[in-house]
PDB file of C-alpha atoms and ligand atoms in Angstrom:
ATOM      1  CA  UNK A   1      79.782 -39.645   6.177  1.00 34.00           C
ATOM      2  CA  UNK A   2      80.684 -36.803   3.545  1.00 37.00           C
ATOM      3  CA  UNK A   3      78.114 -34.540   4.733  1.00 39.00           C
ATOM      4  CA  UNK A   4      79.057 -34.639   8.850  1.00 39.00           C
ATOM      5  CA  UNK A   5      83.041 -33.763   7.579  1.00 37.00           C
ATOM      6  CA  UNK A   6      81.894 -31.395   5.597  1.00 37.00           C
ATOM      7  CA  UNK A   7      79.653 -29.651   8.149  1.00 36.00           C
ATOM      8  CA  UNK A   8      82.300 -29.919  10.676  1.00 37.00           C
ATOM      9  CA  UNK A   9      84.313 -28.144   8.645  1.00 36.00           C
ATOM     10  CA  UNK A  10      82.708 -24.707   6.787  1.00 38.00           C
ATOM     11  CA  UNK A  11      79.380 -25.032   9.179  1.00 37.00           C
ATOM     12  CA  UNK A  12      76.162 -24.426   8.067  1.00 37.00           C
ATOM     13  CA  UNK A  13      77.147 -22.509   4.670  1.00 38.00           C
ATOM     14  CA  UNK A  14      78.061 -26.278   3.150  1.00 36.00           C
ATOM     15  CA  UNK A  15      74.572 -27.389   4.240  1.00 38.00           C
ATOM     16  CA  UNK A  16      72.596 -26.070   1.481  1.00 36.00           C
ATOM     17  CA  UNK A  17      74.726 -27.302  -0.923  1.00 38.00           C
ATOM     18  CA  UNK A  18      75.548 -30.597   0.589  1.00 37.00           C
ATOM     19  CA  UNK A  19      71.624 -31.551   0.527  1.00 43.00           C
ATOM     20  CA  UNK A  20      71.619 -30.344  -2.918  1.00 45.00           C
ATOM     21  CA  UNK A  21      74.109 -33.085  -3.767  1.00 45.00           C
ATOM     22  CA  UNK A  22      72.625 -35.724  -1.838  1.00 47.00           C
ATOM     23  CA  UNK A  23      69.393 -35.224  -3.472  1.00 64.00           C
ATOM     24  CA  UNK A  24      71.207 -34.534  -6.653  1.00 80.00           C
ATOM     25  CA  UNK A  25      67.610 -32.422  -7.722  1.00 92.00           C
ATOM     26  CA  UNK A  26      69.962 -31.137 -10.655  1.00 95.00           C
ATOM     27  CA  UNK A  27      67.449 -29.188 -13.449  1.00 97.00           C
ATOM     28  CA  UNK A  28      69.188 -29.032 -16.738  1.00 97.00           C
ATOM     29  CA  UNK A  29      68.069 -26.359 -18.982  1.00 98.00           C
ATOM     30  CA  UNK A  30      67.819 -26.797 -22.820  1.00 98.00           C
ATOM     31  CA  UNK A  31      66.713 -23.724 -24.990  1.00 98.00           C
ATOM     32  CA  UNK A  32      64.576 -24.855 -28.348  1.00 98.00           C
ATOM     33  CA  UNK A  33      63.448 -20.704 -28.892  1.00 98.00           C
ATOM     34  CA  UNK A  34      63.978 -17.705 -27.371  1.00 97.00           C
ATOM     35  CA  UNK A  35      60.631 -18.422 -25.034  1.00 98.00           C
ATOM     36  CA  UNK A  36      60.547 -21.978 -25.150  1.00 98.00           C
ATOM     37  CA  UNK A  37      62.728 -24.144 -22.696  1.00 98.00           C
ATOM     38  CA  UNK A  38      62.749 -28.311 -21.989  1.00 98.00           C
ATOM     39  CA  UNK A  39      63.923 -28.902 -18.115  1.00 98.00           C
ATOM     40  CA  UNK A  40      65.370 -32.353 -17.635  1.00 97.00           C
ATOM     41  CA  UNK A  41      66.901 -33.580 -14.320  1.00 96.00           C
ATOM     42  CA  UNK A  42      68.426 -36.681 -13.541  1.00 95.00           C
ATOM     43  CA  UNK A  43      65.593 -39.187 -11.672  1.00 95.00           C
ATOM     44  CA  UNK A  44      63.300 -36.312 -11.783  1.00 97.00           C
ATOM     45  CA  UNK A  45      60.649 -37.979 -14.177  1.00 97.00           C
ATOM     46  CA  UNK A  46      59.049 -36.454 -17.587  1.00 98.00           C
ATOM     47  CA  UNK A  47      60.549 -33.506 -19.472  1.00 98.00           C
ATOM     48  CA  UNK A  48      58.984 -30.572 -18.679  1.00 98.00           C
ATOM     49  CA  UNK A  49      58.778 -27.236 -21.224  1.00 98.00           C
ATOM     50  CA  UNK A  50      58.655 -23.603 -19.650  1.00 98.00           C
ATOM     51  CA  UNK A  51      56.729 -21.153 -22.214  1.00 98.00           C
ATOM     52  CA  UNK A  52      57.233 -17.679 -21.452  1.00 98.00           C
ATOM     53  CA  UNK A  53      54.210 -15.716 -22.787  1.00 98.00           C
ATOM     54  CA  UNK A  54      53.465 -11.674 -22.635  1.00 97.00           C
ATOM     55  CA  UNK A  55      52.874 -11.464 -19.092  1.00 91.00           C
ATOM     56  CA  UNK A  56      53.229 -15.244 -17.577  1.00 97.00           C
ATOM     57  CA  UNK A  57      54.786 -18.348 -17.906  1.00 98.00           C
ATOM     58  CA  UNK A  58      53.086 -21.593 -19.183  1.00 98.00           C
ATOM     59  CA  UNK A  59      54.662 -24.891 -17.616  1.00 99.00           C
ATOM     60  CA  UNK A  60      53.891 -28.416 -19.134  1.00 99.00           C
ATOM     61  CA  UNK A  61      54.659 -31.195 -16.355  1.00 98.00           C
ATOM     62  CA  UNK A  62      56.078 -30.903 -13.133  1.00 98.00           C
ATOM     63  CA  UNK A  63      58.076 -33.958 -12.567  1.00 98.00           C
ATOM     64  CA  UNK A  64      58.449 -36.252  -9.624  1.00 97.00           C
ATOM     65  CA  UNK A  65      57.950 -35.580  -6.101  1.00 96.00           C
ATOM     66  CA  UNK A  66      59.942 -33.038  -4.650  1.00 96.00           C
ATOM     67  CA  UNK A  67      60.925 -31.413  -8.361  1.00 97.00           C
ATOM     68  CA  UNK A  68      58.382 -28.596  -8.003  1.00 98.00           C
ATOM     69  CA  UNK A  69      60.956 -26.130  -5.913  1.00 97.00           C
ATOM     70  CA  UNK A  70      63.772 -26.853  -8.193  1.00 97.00           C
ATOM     71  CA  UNK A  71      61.524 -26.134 -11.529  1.00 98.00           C
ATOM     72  CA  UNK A  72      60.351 -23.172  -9.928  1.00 98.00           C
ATOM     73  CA  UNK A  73      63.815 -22.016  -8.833  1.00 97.00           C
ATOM     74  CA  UNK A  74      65.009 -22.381 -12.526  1.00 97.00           C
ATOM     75  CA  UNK A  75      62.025 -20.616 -14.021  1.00 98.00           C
ATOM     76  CA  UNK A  76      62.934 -18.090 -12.069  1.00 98.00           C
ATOM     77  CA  UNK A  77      66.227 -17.493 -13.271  1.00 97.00           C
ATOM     78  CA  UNK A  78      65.100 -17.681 -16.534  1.00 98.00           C
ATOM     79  CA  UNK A  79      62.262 -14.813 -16.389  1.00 98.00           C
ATOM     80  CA  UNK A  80      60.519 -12.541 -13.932  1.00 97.00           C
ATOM     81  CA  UNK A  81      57.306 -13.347 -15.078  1.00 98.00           C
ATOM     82  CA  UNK A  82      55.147 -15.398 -13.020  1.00 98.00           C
ATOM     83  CA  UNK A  83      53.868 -18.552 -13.103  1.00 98.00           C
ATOM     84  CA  UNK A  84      50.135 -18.586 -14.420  1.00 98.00           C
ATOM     85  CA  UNK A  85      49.302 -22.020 -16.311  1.00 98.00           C
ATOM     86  CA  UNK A  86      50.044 -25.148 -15.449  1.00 98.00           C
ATOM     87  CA  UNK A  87      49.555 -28.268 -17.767  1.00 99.00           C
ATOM     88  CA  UNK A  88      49.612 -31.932 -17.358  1.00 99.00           C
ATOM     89  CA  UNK A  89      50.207 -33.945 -20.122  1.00 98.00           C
ATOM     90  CA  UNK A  90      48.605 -36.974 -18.018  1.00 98.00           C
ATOM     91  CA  UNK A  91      48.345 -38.335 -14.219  1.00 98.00           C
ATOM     92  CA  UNK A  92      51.610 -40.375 -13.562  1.00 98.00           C
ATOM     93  CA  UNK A  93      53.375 -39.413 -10.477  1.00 98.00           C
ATOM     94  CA  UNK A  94      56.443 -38.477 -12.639  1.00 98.00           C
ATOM     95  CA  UNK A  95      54.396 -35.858 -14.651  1.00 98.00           C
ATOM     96  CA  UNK A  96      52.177 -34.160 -12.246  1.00 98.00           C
ATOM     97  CA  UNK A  97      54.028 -34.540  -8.311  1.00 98.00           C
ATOM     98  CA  UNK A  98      56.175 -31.316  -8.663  1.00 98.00           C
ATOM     99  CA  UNK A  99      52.376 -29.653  -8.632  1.00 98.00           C
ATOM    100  CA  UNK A 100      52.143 -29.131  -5.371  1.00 98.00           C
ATOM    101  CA  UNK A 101      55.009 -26.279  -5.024  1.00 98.00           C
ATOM    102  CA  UNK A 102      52.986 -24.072  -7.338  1.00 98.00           C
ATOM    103  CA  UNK A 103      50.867 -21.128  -6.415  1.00 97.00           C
ATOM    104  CA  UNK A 104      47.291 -21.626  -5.850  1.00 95.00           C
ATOM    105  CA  UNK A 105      46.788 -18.400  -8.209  1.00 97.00           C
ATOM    106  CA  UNK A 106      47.964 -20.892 -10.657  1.00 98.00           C
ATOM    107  CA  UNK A 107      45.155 -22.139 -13.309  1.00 98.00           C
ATOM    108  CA  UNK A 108      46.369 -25.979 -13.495  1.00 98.00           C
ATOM    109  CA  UNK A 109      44.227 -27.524 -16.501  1.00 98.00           C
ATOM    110  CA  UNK A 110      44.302 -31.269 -18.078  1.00 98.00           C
ATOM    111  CA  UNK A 111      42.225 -33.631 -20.068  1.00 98.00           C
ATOM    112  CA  UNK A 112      38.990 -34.143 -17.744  1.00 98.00           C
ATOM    113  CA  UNK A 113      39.898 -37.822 -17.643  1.00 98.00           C
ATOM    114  CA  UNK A 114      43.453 -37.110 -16.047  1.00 98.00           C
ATOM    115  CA  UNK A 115      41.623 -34.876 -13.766  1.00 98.00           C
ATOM    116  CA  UNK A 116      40.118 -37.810 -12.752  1.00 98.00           C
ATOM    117  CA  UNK A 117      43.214 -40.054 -12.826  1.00 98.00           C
ATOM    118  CA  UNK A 118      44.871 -37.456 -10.658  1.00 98.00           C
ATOM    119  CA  UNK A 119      42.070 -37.864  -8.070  1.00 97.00           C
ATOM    120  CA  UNK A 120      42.350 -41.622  -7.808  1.00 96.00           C
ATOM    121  CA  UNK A 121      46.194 -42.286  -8.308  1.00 96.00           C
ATOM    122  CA  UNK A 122      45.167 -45.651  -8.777  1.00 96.00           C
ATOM    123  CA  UNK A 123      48.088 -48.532  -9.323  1.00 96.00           C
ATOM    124  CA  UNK A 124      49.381 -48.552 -13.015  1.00 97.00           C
ATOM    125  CA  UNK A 125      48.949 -51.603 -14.927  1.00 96.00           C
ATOM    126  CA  UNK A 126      51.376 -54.627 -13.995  1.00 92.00           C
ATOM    127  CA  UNK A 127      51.989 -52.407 -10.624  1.00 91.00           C
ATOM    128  CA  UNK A 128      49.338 -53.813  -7.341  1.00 90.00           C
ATOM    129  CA  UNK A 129      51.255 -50.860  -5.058  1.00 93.00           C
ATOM    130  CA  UNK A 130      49.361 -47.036  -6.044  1.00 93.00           C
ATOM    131  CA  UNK A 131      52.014 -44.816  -7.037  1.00 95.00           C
ATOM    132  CA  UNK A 132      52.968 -41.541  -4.569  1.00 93.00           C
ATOM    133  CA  UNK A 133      50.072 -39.086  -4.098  1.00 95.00           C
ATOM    134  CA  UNK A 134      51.174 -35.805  -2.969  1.00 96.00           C
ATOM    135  CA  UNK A 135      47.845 -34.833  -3.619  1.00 96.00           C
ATOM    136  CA  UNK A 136      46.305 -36.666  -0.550  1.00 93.00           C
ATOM    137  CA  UNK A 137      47.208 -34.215   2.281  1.00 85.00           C
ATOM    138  CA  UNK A 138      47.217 -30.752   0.089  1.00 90.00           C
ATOM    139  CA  UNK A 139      43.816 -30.274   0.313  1.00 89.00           C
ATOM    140  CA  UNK A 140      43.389 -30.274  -3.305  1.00 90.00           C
ATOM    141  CA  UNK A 141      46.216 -28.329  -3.899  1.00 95.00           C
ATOM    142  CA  UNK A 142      48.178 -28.638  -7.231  1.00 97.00           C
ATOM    143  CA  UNK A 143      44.702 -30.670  -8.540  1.00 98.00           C
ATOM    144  CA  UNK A 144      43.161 -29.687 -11.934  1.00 98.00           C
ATOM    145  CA  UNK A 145      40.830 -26.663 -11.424  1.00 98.00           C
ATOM    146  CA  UNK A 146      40.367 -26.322 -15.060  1.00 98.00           C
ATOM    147  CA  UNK A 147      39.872 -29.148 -17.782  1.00 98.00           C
ATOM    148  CA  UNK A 148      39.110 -29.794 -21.604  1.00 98.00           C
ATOM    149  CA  UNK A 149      37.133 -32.466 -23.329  1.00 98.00           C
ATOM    150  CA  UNK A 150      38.334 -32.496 -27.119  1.00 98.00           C
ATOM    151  CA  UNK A 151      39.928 -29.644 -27.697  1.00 98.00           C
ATOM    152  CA  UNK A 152      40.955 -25.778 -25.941  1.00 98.00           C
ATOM    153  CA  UNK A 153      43.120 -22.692 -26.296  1.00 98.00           C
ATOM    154  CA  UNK A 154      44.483 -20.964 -24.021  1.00 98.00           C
ATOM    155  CA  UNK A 155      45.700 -17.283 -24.717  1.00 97.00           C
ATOM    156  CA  UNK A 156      46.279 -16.090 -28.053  1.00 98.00           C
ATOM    157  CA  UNK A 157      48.621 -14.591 -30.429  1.00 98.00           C
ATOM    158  CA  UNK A 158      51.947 -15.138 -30.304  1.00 98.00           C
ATOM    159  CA  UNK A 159      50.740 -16.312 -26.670  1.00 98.00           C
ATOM    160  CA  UNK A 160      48.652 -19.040 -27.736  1.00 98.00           C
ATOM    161  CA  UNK A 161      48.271 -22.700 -26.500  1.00 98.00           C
ATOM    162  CA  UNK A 162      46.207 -25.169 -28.363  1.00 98.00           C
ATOM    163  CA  UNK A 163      45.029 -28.544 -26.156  1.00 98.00           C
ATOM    164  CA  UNK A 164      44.037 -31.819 -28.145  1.00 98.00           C
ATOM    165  CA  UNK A 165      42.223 -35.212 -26.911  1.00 98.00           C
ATOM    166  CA  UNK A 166      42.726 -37.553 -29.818  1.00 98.00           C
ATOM    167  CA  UNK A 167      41.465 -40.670 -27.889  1.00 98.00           C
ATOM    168  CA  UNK A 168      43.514 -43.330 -25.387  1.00 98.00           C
ATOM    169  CA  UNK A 169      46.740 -44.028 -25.919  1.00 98.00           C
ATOM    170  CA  UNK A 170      49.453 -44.301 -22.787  1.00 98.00           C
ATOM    171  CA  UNK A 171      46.735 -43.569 -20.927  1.00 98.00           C
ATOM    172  CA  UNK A 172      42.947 -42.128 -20.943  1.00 98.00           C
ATOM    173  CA  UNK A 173      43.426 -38.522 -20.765  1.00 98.00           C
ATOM    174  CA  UNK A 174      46.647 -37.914 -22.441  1.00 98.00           C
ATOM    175  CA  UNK A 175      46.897 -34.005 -23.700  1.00 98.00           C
ATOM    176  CA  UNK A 176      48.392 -33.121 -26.911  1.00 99.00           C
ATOM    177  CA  UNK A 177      50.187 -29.519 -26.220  1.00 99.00           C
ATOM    178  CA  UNK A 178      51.049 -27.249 -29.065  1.00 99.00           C
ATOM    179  CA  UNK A 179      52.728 -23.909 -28.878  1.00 98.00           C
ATOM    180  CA  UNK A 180      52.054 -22.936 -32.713  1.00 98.00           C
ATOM    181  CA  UNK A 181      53.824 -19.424 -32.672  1.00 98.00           C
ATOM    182  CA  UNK A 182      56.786 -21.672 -32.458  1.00 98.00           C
ATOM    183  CA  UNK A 183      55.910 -25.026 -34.243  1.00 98.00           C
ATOM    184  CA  UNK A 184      56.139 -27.035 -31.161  1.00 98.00           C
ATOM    185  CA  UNK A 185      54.286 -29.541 -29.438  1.00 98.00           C
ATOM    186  CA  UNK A 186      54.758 -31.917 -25.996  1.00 98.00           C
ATOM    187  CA  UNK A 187      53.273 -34.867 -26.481  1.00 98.00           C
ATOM    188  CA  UNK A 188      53.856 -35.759 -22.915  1.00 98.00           C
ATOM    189  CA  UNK A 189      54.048 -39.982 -23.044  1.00 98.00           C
ATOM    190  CA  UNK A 190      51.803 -40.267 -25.590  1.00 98.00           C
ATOM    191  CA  UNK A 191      55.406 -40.433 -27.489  1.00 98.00           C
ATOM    192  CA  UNK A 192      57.394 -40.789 -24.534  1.00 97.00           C
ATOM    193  CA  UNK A 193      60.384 -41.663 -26.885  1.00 97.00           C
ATOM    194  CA  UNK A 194      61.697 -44.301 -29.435  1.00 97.00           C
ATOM    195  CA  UNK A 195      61.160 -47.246 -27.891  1.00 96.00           C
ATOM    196  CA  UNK A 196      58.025 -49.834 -26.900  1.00 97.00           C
ATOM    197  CA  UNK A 197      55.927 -47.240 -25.075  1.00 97.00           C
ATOM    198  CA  UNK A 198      54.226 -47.858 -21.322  1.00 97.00           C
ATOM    199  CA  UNK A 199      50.595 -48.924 -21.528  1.00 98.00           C
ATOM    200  CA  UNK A 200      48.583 -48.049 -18.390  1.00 98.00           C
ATOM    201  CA  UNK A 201      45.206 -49.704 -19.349  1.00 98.00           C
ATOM    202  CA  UNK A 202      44.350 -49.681 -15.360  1.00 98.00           C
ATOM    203  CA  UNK A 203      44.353 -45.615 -15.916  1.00 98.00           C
ATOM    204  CA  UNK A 204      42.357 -45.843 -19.516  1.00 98.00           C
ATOM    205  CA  UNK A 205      45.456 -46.726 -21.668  1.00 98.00           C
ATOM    206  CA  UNK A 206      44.712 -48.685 -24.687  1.00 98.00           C
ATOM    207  CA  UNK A 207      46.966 -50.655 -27.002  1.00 98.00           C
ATOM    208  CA  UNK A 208      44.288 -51.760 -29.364  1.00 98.00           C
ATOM    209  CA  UNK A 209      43.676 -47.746 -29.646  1.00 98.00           C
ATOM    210  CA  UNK A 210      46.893 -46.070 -29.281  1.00 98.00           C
ATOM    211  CA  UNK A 211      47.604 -46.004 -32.902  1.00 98.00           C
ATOM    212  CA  UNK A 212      44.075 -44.563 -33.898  1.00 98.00           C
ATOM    213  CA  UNK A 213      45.051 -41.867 -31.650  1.00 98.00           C
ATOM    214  CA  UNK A 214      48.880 -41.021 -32.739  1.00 98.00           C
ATOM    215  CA  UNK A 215      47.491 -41.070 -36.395  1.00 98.00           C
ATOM    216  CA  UNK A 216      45.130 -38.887 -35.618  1.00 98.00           C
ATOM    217  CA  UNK A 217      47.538 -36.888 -33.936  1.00 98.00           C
ATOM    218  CA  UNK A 218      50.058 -37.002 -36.578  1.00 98.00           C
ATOM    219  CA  UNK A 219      47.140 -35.922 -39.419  1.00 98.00           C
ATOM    220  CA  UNK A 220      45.023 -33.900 -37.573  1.00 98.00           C
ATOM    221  CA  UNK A 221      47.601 -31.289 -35.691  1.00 98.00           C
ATOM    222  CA  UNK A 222      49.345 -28.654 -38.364  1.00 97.00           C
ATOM    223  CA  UNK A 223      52.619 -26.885 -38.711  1.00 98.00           C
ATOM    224  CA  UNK A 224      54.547 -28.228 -35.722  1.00 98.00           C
ATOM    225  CA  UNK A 225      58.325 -29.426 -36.557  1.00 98.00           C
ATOM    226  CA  UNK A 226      59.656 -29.974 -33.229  1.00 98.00           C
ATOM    227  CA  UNK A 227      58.196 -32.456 -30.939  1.00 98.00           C
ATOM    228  CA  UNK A 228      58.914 -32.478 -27.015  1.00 98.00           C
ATOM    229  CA  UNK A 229      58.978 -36.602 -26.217  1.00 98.00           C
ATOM    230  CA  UNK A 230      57.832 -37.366 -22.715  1.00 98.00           C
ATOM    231  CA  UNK A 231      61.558 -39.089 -21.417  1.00 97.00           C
ATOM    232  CA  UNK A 232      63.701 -38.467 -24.272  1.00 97.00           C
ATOM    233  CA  UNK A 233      65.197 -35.789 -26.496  1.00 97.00           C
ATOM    234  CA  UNK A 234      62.689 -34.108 -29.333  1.00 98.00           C
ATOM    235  CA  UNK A 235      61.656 -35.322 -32.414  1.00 98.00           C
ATOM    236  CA  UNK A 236      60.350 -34.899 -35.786  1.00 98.00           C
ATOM    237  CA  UNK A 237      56.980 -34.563 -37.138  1.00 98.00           C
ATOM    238  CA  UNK A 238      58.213 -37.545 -39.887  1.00 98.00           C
ATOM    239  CA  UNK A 239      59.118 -39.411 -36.538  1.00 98.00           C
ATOM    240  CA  UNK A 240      55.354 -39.331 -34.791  1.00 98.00           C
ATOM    241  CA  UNK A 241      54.134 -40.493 -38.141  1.00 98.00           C
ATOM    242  CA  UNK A 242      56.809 -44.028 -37.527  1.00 98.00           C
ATOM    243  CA  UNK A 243      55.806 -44.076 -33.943  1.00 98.00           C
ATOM    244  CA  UNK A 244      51.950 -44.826 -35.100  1.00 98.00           C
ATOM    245  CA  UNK A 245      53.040 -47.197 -37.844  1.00 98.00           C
ATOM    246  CA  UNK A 246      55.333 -49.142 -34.800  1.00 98.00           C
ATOM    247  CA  UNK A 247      52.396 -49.427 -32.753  1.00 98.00           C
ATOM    248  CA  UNK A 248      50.172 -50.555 -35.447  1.00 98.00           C
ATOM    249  CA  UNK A 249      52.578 -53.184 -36.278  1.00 98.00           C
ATOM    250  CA  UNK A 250      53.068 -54.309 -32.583  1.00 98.00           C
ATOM    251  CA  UNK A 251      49.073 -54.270 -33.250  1.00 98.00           C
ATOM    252  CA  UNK A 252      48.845 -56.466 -35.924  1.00 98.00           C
ATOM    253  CA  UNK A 253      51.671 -58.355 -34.655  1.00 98.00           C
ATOM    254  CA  UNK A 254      49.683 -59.549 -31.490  1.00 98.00           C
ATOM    255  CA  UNK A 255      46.465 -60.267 -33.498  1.00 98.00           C
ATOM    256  CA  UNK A 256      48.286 -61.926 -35.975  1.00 98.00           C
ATOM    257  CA  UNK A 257      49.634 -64.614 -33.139  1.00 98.00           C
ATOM    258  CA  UNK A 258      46.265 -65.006 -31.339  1.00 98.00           C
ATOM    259  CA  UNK A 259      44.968 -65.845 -34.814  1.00 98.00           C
ATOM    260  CA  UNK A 260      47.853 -68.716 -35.070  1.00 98.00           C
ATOM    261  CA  UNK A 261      46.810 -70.221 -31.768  1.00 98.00           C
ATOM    262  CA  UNK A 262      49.852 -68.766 -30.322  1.00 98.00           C
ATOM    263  CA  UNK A 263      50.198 -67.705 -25.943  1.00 98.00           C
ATOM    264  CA  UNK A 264      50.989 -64.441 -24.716  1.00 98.00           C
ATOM    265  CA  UNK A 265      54.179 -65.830 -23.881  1.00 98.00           C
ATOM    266  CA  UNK A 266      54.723 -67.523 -27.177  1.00 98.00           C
ATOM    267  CA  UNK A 267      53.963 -63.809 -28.911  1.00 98.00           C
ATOM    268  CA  UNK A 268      56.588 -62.246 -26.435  1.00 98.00           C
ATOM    269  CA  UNK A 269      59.333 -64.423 -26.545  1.00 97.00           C
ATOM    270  CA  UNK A 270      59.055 -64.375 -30.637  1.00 96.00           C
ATOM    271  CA  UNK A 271      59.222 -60.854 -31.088  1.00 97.00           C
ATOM    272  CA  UNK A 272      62.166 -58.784 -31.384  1.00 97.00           C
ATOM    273  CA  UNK A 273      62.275 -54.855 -32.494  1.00 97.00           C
ATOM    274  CA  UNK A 274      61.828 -54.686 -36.646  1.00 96.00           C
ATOM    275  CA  UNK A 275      65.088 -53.618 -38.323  1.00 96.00           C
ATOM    276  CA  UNK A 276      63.264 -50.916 -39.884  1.00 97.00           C
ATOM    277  CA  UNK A 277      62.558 -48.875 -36.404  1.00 98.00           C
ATOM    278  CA  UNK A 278      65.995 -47.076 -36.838  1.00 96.00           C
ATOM    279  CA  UNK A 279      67.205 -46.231 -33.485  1.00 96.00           C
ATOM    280  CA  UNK A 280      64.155 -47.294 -31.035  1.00 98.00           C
ATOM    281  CA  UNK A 281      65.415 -48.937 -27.759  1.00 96.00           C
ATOM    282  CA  UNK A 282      66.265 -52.415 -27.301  1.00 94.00           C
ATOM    283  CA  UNK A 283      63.213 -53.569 -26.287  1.00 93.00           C
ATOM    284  CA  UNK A 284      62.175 -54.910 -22.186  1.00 93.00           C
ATOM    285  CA  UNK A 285      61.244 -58.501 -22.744  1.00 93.00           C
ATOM    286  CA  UNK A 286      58.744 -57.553 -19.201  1.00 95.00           C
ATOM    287  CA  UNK A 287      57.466 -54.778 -20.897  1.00 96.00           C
ATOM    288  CA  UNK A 288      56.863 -56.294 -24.097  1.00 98.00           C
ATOM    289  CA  UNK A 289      54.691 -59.032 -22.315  1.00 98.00           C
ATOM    290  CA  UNK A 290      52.778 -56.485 -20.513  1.00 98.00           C
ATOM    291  CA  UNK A 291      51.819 -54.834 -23.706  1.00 98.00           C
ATOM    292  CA  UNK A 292      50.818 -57.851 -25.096  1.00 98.00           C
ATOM    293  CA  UNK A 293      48.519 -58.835 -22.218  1.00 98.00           C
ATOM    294  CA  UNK A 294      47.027 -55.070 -22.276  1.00 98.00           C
ATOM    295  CA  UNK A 295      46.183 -55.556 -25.958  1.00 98.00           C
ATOM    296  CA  UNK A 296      44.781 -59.692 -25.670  1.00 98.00           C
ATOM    297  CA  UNK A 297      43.138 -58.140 -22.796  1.00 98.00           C
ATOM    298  CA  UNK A 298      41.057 -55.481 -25.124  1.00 98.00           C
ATOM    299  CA  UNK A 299      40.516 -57.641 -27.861  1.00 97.00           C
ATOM    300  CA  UNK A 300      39.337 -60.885 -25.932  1.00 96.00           C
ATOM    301  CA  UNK A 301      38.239 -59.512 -22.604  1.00 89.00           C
TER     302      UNK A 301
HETATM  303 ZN1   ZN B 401      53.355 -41.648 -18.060  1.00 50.07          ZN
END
């Protein structure tokens, strides 16, 4: 209704920015250093970070579907240099969908198990409907054409990019991305924020593993400071340390109640969020269950 009185009014000059609105694809810019940028957008899915090296820009996560243009829009406003590396932190549609509006001259590289994950776009856990797949009529556009195992740098210097596999956590081929010229890592949804994280065990998640792998995280990776979350705002090197101590108590927490005889249910409806996780979400009582059943799953499957 707004649109059509609009358009009858200024003509086609309103269109542009009319569709803008409706979509609301709104990319909001935060600087952490002078070559180091988080986009956020409202409903557009994971933070992504914009790294502008020497002679190209690095791009961790590309959002949901559609969000590709808009990223690439603001990059450009932000530096003439193109586009030449593309990470994923994982496979979720809200990470990797904004792929597809990227070169092909771009290298796009991930964990070889999100490669795979990509590929499939098989339903997450607690979900029977498979999320989007742009991927299915690009001809393999926007896919990985480049992966890592354990670990991999890319460029060097003040340049540099350091890939880690630490193991299954939110999913099976989540990539630990560090820029350490500037201290700085995305953890993508490995530590997707304060609160009870999202367990995809149908895509190699594990909640019986997950704290393994953010300890090993936390102890292994050096001299970062700033950590880019995968939904929220950043955090602290202390704060990845309390994010593998919460999981290893939601751990314990769940063996703990099996041992007493006790039902998912009966495990989920006792639980509440431990006074000493300062500032984690309120927790979803759905996703709480879920977690539970993912972790009774591993250890009595
Ligand atoms: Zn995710």
């Amino acid at each position: 209704m707004k649109r059509s009185i609009v358009l009858a009014i200024v003509g086609t000059l309103a269109l542009a920015v009319v569709v803008a609105q409706d979509t609301t694809m709104v990319i909001e810019v935060e600087q952490l250093e002078d070559n180091l940028f988080v986009l956020r957008g409202e409903g557009g899915g994971g933070n992504t970070a914009v790294f502008i090296t020497t002679d190209g820009v690095v791009v961790v996560d590309t959002k949901n579907p559609g969000w590709g243009q808009p990223i690439l829009t603001q990059i450009g406003e932000l530096t003439s240099n193109p586009v030449t590396t593309l990470i994923n932190t994982h496979s979720h549609a809200d990470h990797v969908s904004g792929n597809v509006a990227f070169s092909t001259t771009v290298e796009f590289v991930t964990h070889e198990t999100t490669k795979a994950n990509m590929e499939a776009m098989r339903p997450y856990t607690g979900r029977t409907e498979p999320p989007v797949n742009v991927f299915e009529d690009t001809n393999g556009r926007g896919l990985p054409t480049r992966t890592f195992t354990d670990r991999m740098s890319l460029g060097s210097g003040a340049d540099q990019v350091d890939l880690y596999y630490f193991g299954r956590a939110h999913t099976g081929g989540d990539a630990w991305v560090v820029f350490p010229s500037l201290r700085t890592l995305h953890a993508g949804d490995a530590f997707l924020g304060k609160r009870v994280p999202f367990l995809d065990a149908a895509n190699g998640g594990s909640g019986v593993a997950i704290a393994d792998t953010l300890q090993k995280a936390h102890d292994t990776i050096r001299n970062v400071d700033t950590i880019i979350t995968g939904h929220s705002t950043q955090a602290t090197w202390a704060e990845l340390n309390e994010w593998a101590a919460f999981n290893r108590d939601f751990l314990e927490m769940v063996r703990a109640g099996r041992s007493a005889g006790r039902t998912v249910d009966e495990i989920a409806n006792a639980w509440t969020m431990p006074a000493k996780y300062v500032g984690y979400a309120p927790p979803n009582t759905a996703g709480v269950r879920r977690n539970i059943q993912v972790i009774v799953d591993e250890l009595e499957g």
